[in-house]
Coordinates of C-alpha atoms and ligand atoms in Angstrom, one line a residue:
M19 CA 0.0 0.0 0.0
S20 CA 2.7 2.5 1.1
R21 CA 4.7 1.6 -2.0
I22 CA 1.7 2.6 -4.2
L23 CA 1.4 5.9 -2.3
I24 CA 5.1 6.6 -2.8
C25 CA 4.7 5.8 -6.5
L26 CA 1.7 8.2 -6.8
F27 CA 3.6 10.9 -4.9
L28 CA 6.6 10.5 -7.2
I29 CA 4.4 10.6 -10.4
T30 CA 2.6 13.7 -9.2
F31 CA 5.9 15.4 -8.3
I32 CA 7.6 14.5 -11.5
S33 CA 4.7 15.6 -13.7
C34 CA 4.4 18.9 -11.8
K35 CA 8.1 19.6 -12.1
E36 CA 7.8 18.8 -15.8
N37 CA 5.0 21.3 -16.2
T38 CA 6.7 24.1 -14.3
D39 CA 10.3 23.6 -15.4
R40 CA 9.9 22.7 -19.0
P41 CA 7.3 24.7 -21.0
T42 CA 7.2 23.7 -24.6
A43 CA 8.8 26.2 -27.0
A44 CA 5.5 26.9 -28.7
E45 CA 3.8 28.2 -25.6
P46 CA 3.6 32.0 -25.6
T47 CA 4.9 33.9 -22.6
V48 CA 2.5 35.7 -20.3
A49 CA 3.6 39.0 -21.8
E50 CA 2.9 37.8 -25.3
V51 CA -0.6 36.6 -24.4
K52 CA -1.4 39.9 -22.7
E53 CA -0.4 41.8 -25.7
D54 CA -2.5 39.7 -28.0
I55 CA -5.6 40.3 -25.9
A56 CA -5.4 43.9 -24.7
P57 CA -2.6 46.3 -25.2
T58 CA -2.1 48.3 -22.1
P59 CA -1.7 52.0 -22.9
V60 CA 0.9 52.9 -20.1
A61 CA 1.5 50.3 -17.5
T62 CA 3.0 52.7 -14.9
Q63 CA -0.2 54.8 -14.5
P64 CA -2.4 54.1 -11.5
D65 CA -5.7 52.5 -12.4
L66 CA -8.4 55.1 -13.2
Q67 CA -10.9 53.4 -10.9
S68 CA -8.5 53.8 -7.9
L69 CA -8.2 57.6 -8.2
P70 CA -10.5 60.2 -6.7
D71 CA -12.9 61.8 -9.1
T72 CA -11.3 65.2 -8.6
S73 CA -7.7 64.1 -9.6
F74 CA -6.3 65.3 -12.8
V75 CA -5.2 62.7 -15.4
R76 CA -3.6 62.8 -18.8
L77 CA -6.2 61.3 -21.1
A78 CA -3.6 59.8 -23.5
D79 CA -2.4 57.6 -20.6
Y80 CA -5.7 55.9 -20.4
S81 CA -6.8 55.5 -24.0
R82 CA -5.3 55.4 -27.4
D83 CA -8.6 56.0 -29.2
F84 CA -8.7 59.8 -29.1
V85 CA -7.3 62.3 -31.7
Y86 CA -5.7 65.6 -30.6
D87 CA -5.4 68.9 -32.2
M88 CA -4.7 71.2 -29.2
K89 CA -5.3 74.6 -30.8
Y90 CA -4.0 76.8 -27.9
A91 CA -0.7 75.0 -28.0
T92 CA -0.3 76.6 -31.5
T93 CA -1.0 80.0 -33.0
D94 CA -3.8 78.5 -35.1
N95 CA -6.6 79.9 -32.8
F96 CA -8.6 83.1 -32.6
L97 CA -6.0 84.7 -30.2
E98 CA -3.3 84.0 -32.8
K99 CA -1.1 83.3 -29.8
Q100 CA 0.3 80.1 -28.3
V101 CA -0.9 80.1 -24.7
Y102 CA 0.1 76.5 -23.7
E103 CA 3.7 75.5 -23.5
C104 CA 2.9 72.1 -25.0
D105 CA -0.1 70.2 -26.3
E106 CA -1.6 68.0 -23.5
C107 CA -5.1 67.0 -22.7
Y108 CA -5.9 66.7 -19.0
T109 CA -9.3 66.4 -17.3
R110 CA -10.6 65.3 -13.9
V111 CA -10.8 61.6 -13.4
N112 CA -14.6 61.4 -13.6
T113 CA -14.6 63.4 -16.8
A114 CA -11.9 61.1 -18.3
K115 CA -14.0 58.0 -17.5
A116 CA -17.0 59.6 -19.1
L117 CA -15.0 60.6 -22.2
I118 CA -13.6 57.1 -22.6
A119 CA -17.1 55.7 -22.3
V120 CA -18.7 58.1 -24.8
N121 CA -15.8 57.6 -27.2
K122 CA -16.6 53.9 -27.2
A123 CA -20.2 54.7 -28.2
F124 CA -18.9 57.0 -31.0
M125 CA -16.6 54.2 -32.3
E126 CA -19.5 51.9 -32.6
K127 CA -20.9 54.4 -35.0
G128 CA -17.6 54.7 -36.9
Y129 CA -16.4 58.0 -35.3
R130 CA -13.9 59.1 -32.7
I131 CA -13.5 62.3 -30.6
K132 CA -10.9 64.8 -31.6
F133 CA -9.9 67.4 -28.9
Y134 CA -9.3 71.1 -29.5
D135 CA -9.0 71.9 -25.8
C136 CA -9.4 70.2 -22.4
Y137 CA -8.5 71.4 -18.9
R138 CA -7.1 74.9 -19.0
P139 CA -5.1 76.1 -16.0
H140 CA -6.4 79.3 -14.4
S141 CA -3.0 81.1 -15.1
V142 CA -3.6 80.4 -18.9
Q143 CA -7.2 81.8 -18.6
K144 CA -5.6 85.0 -17.2
K145 CA -3.2 85.0 -20.1
M146 CA -6.0 84.7 -22.6
W147 CA -7.9 87.5 -20.9
E148 CA -4.9 89.8 -21.1
I149 CA -4.7 89.1 -24.8
Y150 CA -8.5 89.3 -25.5
P151 CA -10.5 90.9 -22.5
N152 CA -13.9 90.4 -24.0
P153 CA -16.3 88.2 -22.0
I154 CA -18.2 87.2 -25.2
Y155 CA -15.1 85.3 -26.4
V156 CA -13.0 84.6 -23.3
A157 CA -14.3 83.7 -19.8
D158 CA -13.4 86.3 -17.2
P159 CA -10.7 84.7 -15.0
A160 CA -12.4 86.4 -12.0
K161 CA -15.2 83.9 -12.6
G162 CA -13.3 81.1 -14.3
S163 CA -14.7 78.6 -16.8
I164 CA -15.5 74.9 -16.6
H165 CA -12.3 74.4 -18.6
N166 CA -10.5 75.8 -15.5
K167 CA -12.4 73.2 -13.4
G168 CA -11.2 70.3 -15.5
G169 CA -14.7 69.4 -16.7
A170 CA -15.1 71.1 -20.1
V171 CA -13.8 69.9 -23.5
D172 CA -13.9 71.4 -27.0
I173 CA -14.3 68.6 -29.5
T174 CA -15.4 67.5 -32.9
L175 CA -15.8 64.1 -34.5
V176 CA -13.5 62.4 -37.0
D177 CA -14.1 59.2 -39.0
M178 CA -11.8 56.2 -38.5
E179 CA -9.4 57.7 -41.1
D180 CA -9.2 60.8 -38.9
N181 CA -11.1 63.0 -41.4
E182 CA -13.1 65.7 -39.5
L183 CA -16.9 65.5 -39.9
N184 CA -18.4 68.7 -41.4
M185 CA -19.8 70.7 -38.5
G186 CA -20.6 73.8 -40.5
T187 CA -18.0 76.2 -39.0
P188 CA -14.5 75.8 -37.8
F189 CA -13.7 75.6 -34.1
D190 CA -13.9 79.0 -32.3
F191 CA -16.1 80.5 -35.0
F192 CA -18.0 83.2 -33.0
G193 CA -21.3 83.8 -34.7
K194 CA -24.8 82.5 -35.0
K195 CA -23.8 79.8 -37.4
A196 CA -22.0 78.0 -34.5
H197 CA -25.1 78.0 -32.3
H198 CA -27.0 74.7 -31.8
A199 CA -30.3 76.5 -32.6
F200 CA -29.0 77.6 -36.0
G201 CA -30.9 75.5 -38.5
D202 CA -30.0 77.0 -41.9
L203 CA -27.3 74.4 -42.5
P204 CA -26.9 71.4 -44.9
E205 CA -28.6 68.2 -43.8
D206 CA -25.3 66.4 -43.1
V207 CA -24.0 69.2 -40.9
L208 CA -27.2 69.2 -38.8
N209 CA -27.0 65.4 -38.6
N210 CA -23.3 65.5 -37.5
R211 CA -24.0 68.0 -34.8
K212 CA -27.0 66.0 -33.7
V213 CA -24.9 62.8 -33.4
L214 CA -22.3 64.7 -31.4
K215 CA -24.8 66.3 -29.0
E216 CA -27.1 63.4 -28.4
T217 CA -24.3 61.0 -27.7
M218 CA -22.5 63.4 -25.4
E219 CA -25.7 64.1 -23.5
A220 CA -26.3 60.4 -23.1
Y221 CA -23.0 60.2 -21.1
G222 CA -23.6 63.2 -18.8
F223 CA -22.2 66.1 -20.8
N224 CA -24.1 69.3 -21.4
A225 CA -24.0 71.5 -24.5
I226 CA -24.0 75.3 -24.4
T227 CA -26.1 77.3 -26.8
S228 CA -23.4 79.2 -28.7
E229 CA -20.6 76.7 -29.4
W230 CA -21.3 73.3 -31.1
W231 CA -17.8 72.1 -30.0
H232 CA -18.0 72.8 -26.2
Y233 CA -19.3 70.3 -23.6
N234 CA -19.4 70.5 -19.8
Y235 CA -19.3 67.3 -17.7
G236 CA -22.3 67.8 -15.3
P237 CA -20.7 66.6 -12.0
T238 CA -17.8 69.0 -12.3
L239 CA -19.8 72.3 -12.5
N240 CA -19.3 73.1 -8.8
Y241 CA -15.7 72.0 -8.7
E242 CA -13.0 74.6 -7.7
V243 CA -11.1 76.4 -10.4
A244 CA -7.7 74.9 -10.6
D245 CA -4.2 76.0 -11.5
F246 CA -2.4 72.7 -11.8
V247 CA 0.0 73.0 -14.8
W248 CA 1.3 69.9 -16.5
H249 CA 4.9 69.2 -17.1
C250 CA 6.3 69.7 -20.6
E251 CA 9.3 67.7 -21.8
Ligands
LIG307 ZN1 -14.8 75.4 -24.5

């Protein structure tokens, strides 16, 4: 009896050792398997779920599915001045989660979000006000804007080849034609704006009347104005 037990023990031990010590050459490593299933954007970032809603995150660290054209990091904007040192898109954590979710919904329709502006530090708001002190075009830094709170984004939609959808006016076109209520536009423009607005609203974002590109994430409206400034390489 005891000889059988010893034999069973030896067989188990030997087979286990064989399994652990000698994987066959064809077996992929854990890293290879992971890469096949889900490429991780940046492994060193803390999990979005583990961060407080009010923390600031760099959106590109959590998704590769967005397109960026950060206009205020260039001179291609209505101020004709570069007011950001470099082109980064940061938002509060809750806003980032909502943007990733709504972008998934857009991708199911064959589109993706392209950003023109995201969180804007209060010091940059002051700089913009010094260049263009007109409350119709620039939020007075004394009040601040939802961009300063990390909950507003200026966006459009692109197709899967990164071609911008026709929204009827360029970004930062200040006139009636950029208003949501302006109906004298081609059918495809009205439809593109409708897709953008209805999908954003379904994920907790609010449109404003005068700018088709601007969306506020509801839960951030009462957040404090912030002056966190991201690091540029
Ligand atoms: Zn805006």
